[in-house]
Amino acid sequence: MFFALFLVIFACISKEAWSCRCALRHPQSAYCNSDVVIRAKFVGQTLHTTSDGTATLVKYEIKTIKIFKAPAGIQDIQFLYTPQMDSLCGYSHHSTNKSEEFAVTGFVMNDRVHINLCGFITPWASLSPYQKKGFQQLYKENCQCQIIPCYSVPCETENNKQCLWTDLVMKQILKNNEGPQSSKLLCVENNDGFCVWESMKSRLYTTVSKLSRSQ
Ligand SMILES: *[C@@H]1O[C@H](CO)[C@@H](O)[C@H](O)[C@H]1NC(C)=O
């Protein structure tokens, strides 16, 4: 079992990979812990040497469809930067379809948006309807809650603002957007101040009924 988990955790890493280790992240955590969350198409790529000449980055040209989250002042994002080397967690984009849309999380460094293998970069079409709503609205409203991945039992939360993510031990996860907690659930704070898993189905319904009442 340990070995299987090990494979899952490090599956995103190729050959020289011992220096790039990514913990899997629930999409809500990916949203909350990133500076930038967008829906975008990858339309081109070039190599870019940093101004001090010490590193080569891949500069992806993108068409941003929607910015879900970004620091104030960022209106449009045209480029995403990533290390060229896998061992530095560089992200390689494999799809050549320039019309395919992706959910992308990244971070801002020196006024540029950077991405890497440890981010959440997934075809938009492969997201569950709940995850799409999560990115559009629901994750942002629940960033006070933290999701703790459980890689092997036993695991426990440290305080009442955490939900345990057990998709990994239940072996129900193959990629980072699968598994029932990942695809359908939201970690939300209840009336007693505890963070608990809740089905996004009920949230969608409440949101819709609130909206229709207010109109
Ligand atoms: C490219 O992506 C678009 C949008 O997802 C899809 O409709 C189209 O079929 C894809 N084309 C190819 C050649 O895969």
mmCIF file of C-alpha atoms and ligand atoms in Angstrom:
data_model
loop_
_atom_site.group_PDB
_atom_site.id
_atom_site.type_symbol
_atom_site.label_atom_id
_atom_site.label_comp_id
_atom_site.label_asym_id
_atom_site.label_seq_id
_atom_site.Cartn_x
_atom_site.Cartn_y
_atom_site.Cartn_z
ATOM 1 C CA MET A 1 0.000 0.000 0.000
ATOM 2 C CA PHE A 2 2.769 2.397 0.874
ATOM 3 C CA PHE A 3 4.428 1.770 -2.453
ATOM 4 C CA ALA A 4 1.198 2.397 -4.321
ATOM 5 C CA LEU A 5 0.728 5.709 -2.559
ATOM 6 C CA PHE A 6 4.287 6.594 -3.239
ATOM 7 C CA LEU A 7 3.671 6.071 -6.935
ATOM 8 C CA VAL A 8 0.600 8.239 -6.855
ATOM 9 C CA ILE A 9 2.367 11.045 -5.067
ATOM 10 C CA PHE A 10 5.338 11.120 -7.355
ATOM 11 C CA ALA A 11 3.627 10.070 -10.533
ATOM 12 C CA CYS A 12 3.780 13.559 -11.962
ATOM 13 C CA ILE A 13 7.526 13.505 -12.034
ATOM 14 C CA SER A 14 9.675 12.043 -14.751
ATOM 15 C CA LYS A 15 13.190 10.607 -14.875
ATOM 16 C CA GLU A 16 15.459 13.005 -12.998
ATOM 17 C CA ALA A 17 12.830 13.732 -10.679
ATOM 18 C CA TRP A 18 13.888 13.310 -7.182
ATOM 19 C CA SER A 19 14.367 17.007 -6.814
ATOM 20 C CA CYS A 20 10.824 17.909 -7.864
ATOM 21 C CA ARG A 21 8.260 16.608 -5.440
ATOM 22 C CA CYS A 22 4.708 17.732 -5.579
ATOM 23 C CA ALA A 23 2.101 16.995 -3.018
ATOM 24 C CA LEU A 24 -1.272 16.459 -4.628
ATOM 25 C CA ARG A 25 -3.682 19.260 -3.916
ATOM 26 C CA HIS A 26 -7.422 19.319 -3.711
ATOM 27 C CA PRO A 27 -8.683 21.870 -6.271
ATOM 28 C CA GLN A 28 -10.001 24.063 -3.440
ATOM 29 C CA SER A 29 -6.495 24.176 -1.904
ATOM 30 C CA ALA A 30 -4.995 24.773 -5.317
ATOM 31 C CA TYR A 31 -7.335 27.732 -5.732
ATOM 32 C CA CYS A 32 -6.784 29.129 -2.243
ATOM 33 C CA ASN A 33 -3.003 28.711 -2.189
ATOM 34 C CA SER A 34 -2.317 30.245 -5.601
ATOM 35 C CA ASP A 35 -1.866 33.900 -6.523
ATOM 36 C CA VAL A 36 -3.379 33.368 -9.931
ATOM 37 C CA VAL A 37 -6.185 31.109 -11.118
ATOM 38 C CA ILE A 38 -7.343 31.350 -14.717
ATOM 39 C CA ARG A 39 -9.029 29.542 -17.550
ATOM 40 C CA ALA A 40 -6.847 29.804 -20.620
ATOM 41 C CA LYS A 41 -5.673 28.367 -23.928
ATOM 42 C CA PHE A 42 -2.012 27.658 -24.603
ATOM 43 C CA VAL A 43 -1.231 29.137 -28.010
ATOM 44 C CA GLY A 44 2.547 29.230 -28.277
ATOM 45 C CA GLN A 45 5.868 28.822 -26.545
ATOM 46 C CA THR A 46 9.370 30.264 -26.710
ATOM 47 C CA LEU A 47 12.491 30.027 -24.589
ATOM 48 C CA HIS A 48 13.352 32.926 -22.366
ATOM 49 C CA THR A 49 16.649 33.523 -20.601
ATOM 50 C CA THR A 50 16.409 35.425 -17.346
ATOM 51 C CA SER A 51 17.987 38.883 -17.401
ATOM 52 C CA ASP A 52 20.881 37.741 -15.214
ATOM 53 C CA GLY A 53 21.477 34.884 -17.662
ATOM 54 C CA THR A 54 21.343 32.194 -15.013
ATOM 55 C CA ALA A 55 18.269 30.285 -16.033
ATOM 56 C CA THR A 56 16.263 29.314 -19.060
ATOM 57 C CA LEU A 57 12.545 29.439 -18.763
ATOM 58 C CA VAL A 58 9.823 28.284 -21.096
ATOM 59 C CA LYS A 59 7.539 31.201 -21.836
ATOM 60 C CA TYR A 60 4.075 30.030 -22.791
ATOM 61 C CA GLU A 61 1.893 32.407 -24.705
ATOM 62 C CA ILE A 62 -1.715 32.053 -23.631
ATOM 63 C CA LYS A 63 -5.137 33.457 -24.381
ATOM 64 C CA THR A 64 -6.871 34.096 -21.114
ATOM 65 C CA ILE A 65 -10.567 33.286 -21.206
ATOM 66 C CA LYS A 66 -11.280 34.204 -17.607
ATOM 67 C CA ILE A 67 -9.319 35.372 -14.582
ATOM 68 C CA PHE A 68 -10.796 33.819 -11.442
ATOM 69 C CA LYS A 69 -8.125 35.114 -9.118
ATOM 70 C CA ALA A 70 -5.179 37.470 -9.541
ATOM 71 C CA PRO A 71 -3.437 40.200 -7.551
ATOM 72 C CA ALA A 72 -5.015 43.644 -7.878
ATOM 73 C CA GLY A 73 -3.930 45.423 -11.023
ATOM 74 C CA ILE A 74 -3.568 42.369 -13.248
ATOM 75 C CA GLN A 75 -6.167 42.775 -15.992
ATOM 76 C CA ASP A 76 -4.900 40.332 -18.555
ATOM 77 C CA ILE A 77 -2.342 37.564 -18.571
ATOM 78 C CA GLN A 78 -0.576 36.824 -21.837
ATOM 79 C CA PHE A 79 2.405 34.786 -20.708
ATOM 80 C CA LEU A 80 3.158 32.038 -18.232
ATOM 81 C CA TYR A 81 6.728 31.173 -17.257
ATOM 82 C CA THR A 82 8.075 27.837 -16.085
ATOM 83 C CA PRO A 83 11.540 26.311 -15.588
ATOM 84 C CA GLN A 84 12.767 24.445 -18.631
ATOM 85 C CA MET A 85 13.922 21.485 -16.593
ATOM 86 C CA ASP A 86 11.666 18.803 -15.193
ATOM 87 C CA SER A 87 13.927 18.530 -12.190
ATOM 88 C CA LEU A 88 13.099 22.121 -11.318
ATOM 89 C CA CYS A 89 9.414 21.251 -11.588
ATOM 90 C CA GLY A 90 9.081 22.789 -15.032
ATOM 91 C CA TYR A 91 5.694 22.223 -16.595
ATOM 92 C CA SER A 92 5.632 20.843 -20.155
ATOM 93 C CA HIS A 93 2.478 21.434 -22.055
ATOM 94 C CA HIS A 94 1.691 18.383 -24.164
ATOM 95 C CA SER A 95 -1.527 19.319 -25.897
ATOM 96 C CA THR A 96 -1.023 20.880 -29.322
ATOM 97 C CA ASN A 97 -4.668 21.865 -29.551
ATOM 98 C CA LYS A 98 -4.713 25.646 -29.295
ATOM 99 C CA SER A 99 -8.469 25.682 -28.766
ATOM 100 C CA GLU A 100 -8.343 23.461 -25.705
ATOM 101 C CA GLU A 101 -9.021 25.338 -22.499
ATOM 102 C CA PHE A 102 -7.229 24.660 -19.237
ATOM 103 C CA ALA A 103 -7.724 25.554 -15.620
ATOM 104 C CA VAL A 104 -4.338 26.911 -14.539
ATOM 105 C CA THR A 105 -3.009 27.930 -11.141
ATOM 106 C CA GLY A 106 0.174 29.935 -10.805
ATOM 107 C CA PHE A 107 2.055 32.417 -8.690
ATOM 108 C CA VAL A 108 3.473 35.869 -9.254
ATOM 109 C CA MET A 109 7.205 36.489 -9.072
ATOM 110 C CA ASN A 110 8.929 39.633 -10.407
ATOM 111 C CA ASP A 111 5.665 40.788 -11.976
ATOM 112 C CA ARG A 112 5.363 37.627 -14.007
ATOM 113 C CA VAL A 113 3.032 34.697 -13.665
ATOM 114 C CA HIS A 114 4.870 31.429 -13.082
ATOM 115 C CA ILE A 115 3.517 27.910 -13.288
ATOM 116 C CA ASN A 116 5.047 24.562 -12.422
ATOM 117 C CA LEU A 117 4.330 20.866 -12.176
ATOM 118 C CA CYS A 118 2.983 21.244 -8.672
ATOM 119 C CA GLY A 119 0.207 23.565 -9.767
ATOM 120 C CA PHE A 120 -3.225 22.518 -10.899
ATOM 121 C CA ILE A 121 -3.166 22.551 -14.703
ATOM 122 C CA THR A 122 -6.001 20.488 -16.072
ATOM 123 C CA PRO A 123 -8.180 20.550 -19.203
ATOM 124 C CA TRP A 124 -11.271 22.593 -18.345
ATOM 125 C CA ALA A 125 -13.455 20.008 -20.072
ATOM 126 C CA SER A 126 -12.219 17.277 -17.717
ATOM 127 C CA LEU A 127 -13.382 19.112 -14.596
ATOM 128 C CA SER A 128 -16.595 17.994 -12.938
ATOM 129 C CA PRO A 129 -19.493 20.505 -13.076
ATOM 130 C CA TYR A 130 -18.910 21.103 -9.351
ATOM 131 C CA GLN A 131 -15.232 21.826 -9.824
ATOM 132 C CA LYS A 132 -16.078 24.328 -12.545
ATOM 133 C CA LYS A 133 -18.479 26.089 -10.171
ATOM 134 C CA GLY A 134 -15.799 25.793 -7.501
ATOM 135 C CA PHE A 135 -13.281 27.676 -9.616
ATOM 136 C CA GLN A 136 -15.870 30.190 -10.723
ATOM 137 C CA GLN A 137 -17.197 30.969 -7.273
ATOM 138 C CA LEU A 138 -17.345 28.435 -4.450
ATOM 139 C CA TYR A 139 -13.680 27.797 -3.621
ATOM 140 C CA LYS A 140 -12.989 31.503 -3.131
ATOM 141 C CA GLU A 141 -15.707 31.784 -0.502
ATOM 142 C CA ASN A 142 -14.167 29.043 1.616
ATOM 143 C CA CYS A 143 -10.469 29.769 1.798
ATOM 144 C CA GLN A 144 -10.598 30.050 5.589
ATOM 145 C CA CYS A 145 -10.787 26.251 5.606
ATOM 146 C CA GLN A 146 -7.662 24.213 4.950
ATOM 147 C CA ILE A 147 -7.607 20.786 3.286
ATOM 148 C CA ILE A 148 -5.069 18.337 4.657
ATOM 149 C CA PRO A 149 -4.086 15.477 2.327
ATOM 150 C CA CYS A 150 -4.022 12.119 4.044
ATOM 151 C CA TYR A 151 -1.460 9.904 2.309
ATOM 152 C CA SER A 152 -1.634 7.000 4.729
ATOM 153 C CA VAL A 153 -3.625 6.209 7.805
ATOM 154 C CA PRO A 154 -3.747 7.228 10.554
ATOM 155 C CA CYS A 155 -4.017 10.931 9.888
ATOM 156 C CA GLU A 156 -5.798 13.657 11.747
ATOM 157 C CA THR A 157 -6.515 17.342 11.607
ATOM 158 C CA GLU A 158 -4.687 19.781 13.881
ATOM 159 C CA ASN A 159 -7.503 22.214 14.433
ATOM 160 C CA ASN A 160 -11.156 22.751 13.647
ATOM 161 C CA LYS A 161 -10.480 24.742 10.479
ATOM 162 C CA GLN A 162 -9.279 21.703 8.560
ATOM 163 C CA CYS A 163 -10.843 18.925 6.484
ATOM 164 C CA LEU A 164 -9.031 15.630 5.894
ATOM 165 C CA TRP A 165 -8.669 14.699 2.251
ATOM 166 C CA THR A 166 -8.801 10.918 2.148
ATOM 167 C CA ASP A 167 -9.314 10.295 -1.587
ATOM 168 C CA LEU A 168 -5.638 9.326 -1.678
ATOM 169 C CA VAL A 169 -5.843 6.523 0.864
ATOM 170 C CA MET A 170 -9.090 5.309 -0.555
ATOM 171 C CA LYS A 171 -7.168 4.843 -3.816
ATOM 172 C CA GLN A 172 -9.952 6.616 -5.591
ATOM 173 C CA ILE A 173 -7.642 9.116 -7.093
ATOM 174 C CA LEU A 174 -5.598 8.707 -10.219
ATOM 175 C CA LYS A 175 -5.106 12.282 -11.255
ATOM 176 C CA ASN A 176 -5.477 15.363 -9.144
ATOM 177 C CA ASN A 177 -9.051 16.054 -10.084
ATOM 178 C CA GLU A 178 -10.487 12.636 -9.376
ATOM 179 C CA GLY A 179 -11.846 11.109 -6.212
ATOM 180 C CA PRO A 180 -15.205 12.034 -4.688
ATOM 181 C CA GLN A 181 -13.903 14.657 -2.246
ATOM 182 C CA SER A 182 -11.977 16.278 -5.013
ATOM 183 C CA SER A 183 -14.689 16.209 -7.627
ATOM 184 C CA LYS A 184 -17.835 16.893 -5.595
ATOM 185 C CA LEU A 185 -17.025 18.281 -2.178
ATOM 186 C CA LEU A 186 -16.192 21.614 -0.684
ATOM 187 C CA CYS A 187 -14.584 22.170 2.716
ATOM 188 C CA VAL A 188 -16.778 24.789 4.391
ATOM 189 C CA GLU A 189 -17.103 26.341 7.824
ATOM 190 C CA ASN A 190 -20.319 25.325 9.557
ATOM 191 C CA ASN A 191 -22.312 27.377 12.079
ATOM 192 C CA ASP A 192 -20.200 26.036 14.966
ATOM 193 C CA GLY A 193 -17.016 27.290 13.335
ATOM 194 C CA PHE A 194 -15.833 23.830 12.265
ATOM 195 C CA CYS A 195 -14.662 23.158 8.736
ATOM 196 C CA VAL A 196 -16.470 20.142 7.304
ATOM 197 C CA TRP A 197 -17.001 18.560 3.918
ATOM 198 C CA GLU A 198 -20.164 19.547 2.168
ATOM 199 C CA SER A 199 -21.611 18.493 -1.147
ATOM 200 C CA MET A 200 -21.376 21.272 -3.705
ATOM 201 C CA LYS A 201 -24.729 20.121 -4.989
ATOM 202 C CA SER A 202 -26.514 21.762 -2.050
ATOM 203 C CA ARG A 203 -24.347 24.900 -2.446
ATOM 204 C CA LEU A 204 -25.242 25.210 -6.074
ATOM 205 C CA TYR A 205 -28.876 24.857 -5.183
ATOM 206 C CA THR A 206 -28.681 27.461 -2.378
ATOM 207 C CA THR A 207 -26.807 29.865 -4.592
ATOM 208 C CA VAL A 208 -29.328 29.490 -7.355
ATOM 209 C CA SER A 209 -32.328 29.899 -5.054
ATOM 210 C CA LYS A 210 -30.745 32.940 -3.337
ATOM 211 C CA LEU A 211 -30.110 34.471 -6.702
ATOM 212 C CA SER A 212 -33.619 33.851 -7.926
ATOM 213 C CA ARG A 213 -35.068 35.253 -4.693
ATOM 214 C CA SER A 214 -33.026 38.405 -4.986
ATOM 215 C CA GLN A 215 -34.093 39.044 -8.553
HETATM 216 C C1 LIG B 1 -9.477 20.911 -29.711
HETATM 217 O O1 LIG B 1 -10.172 21.377 -28.559
HETATM 218 C C2 LIG B 1 -11.485 21.793 -28.801
HETATM 219 C C3 LIG B 1 -12.018 22.392 -27.514
HETATM 220 O O2 LIG B 1 -11.825 21.533 -26.434
HETATM 221 C C4 LIG B 1 -12.300 20.585 -29.302
HETATM 222 O O3 LIG B 1 -13.616 20.994 -29.559
HETATM 223 C C5 LIG B 1 -11.655 20.044 -30.554
HETATM 224 O O4 LIG B 1 -12.326 18.876 -30.949
HETATM 225 C C6 LIG B 1 -10.190 19.709 -30.317
HETATM 226 N N1 LIG B 1 -9.558 19.361 -31.570
HETATM 227 C C7 LIG B 1 -8.799 18.282 -31.692
HETATM 228 C C8 LIG B 1 -8.158 18.091 -33.032
HETATM 229 O O5 LIG B 1 -8.604 17.491 -30.780
#
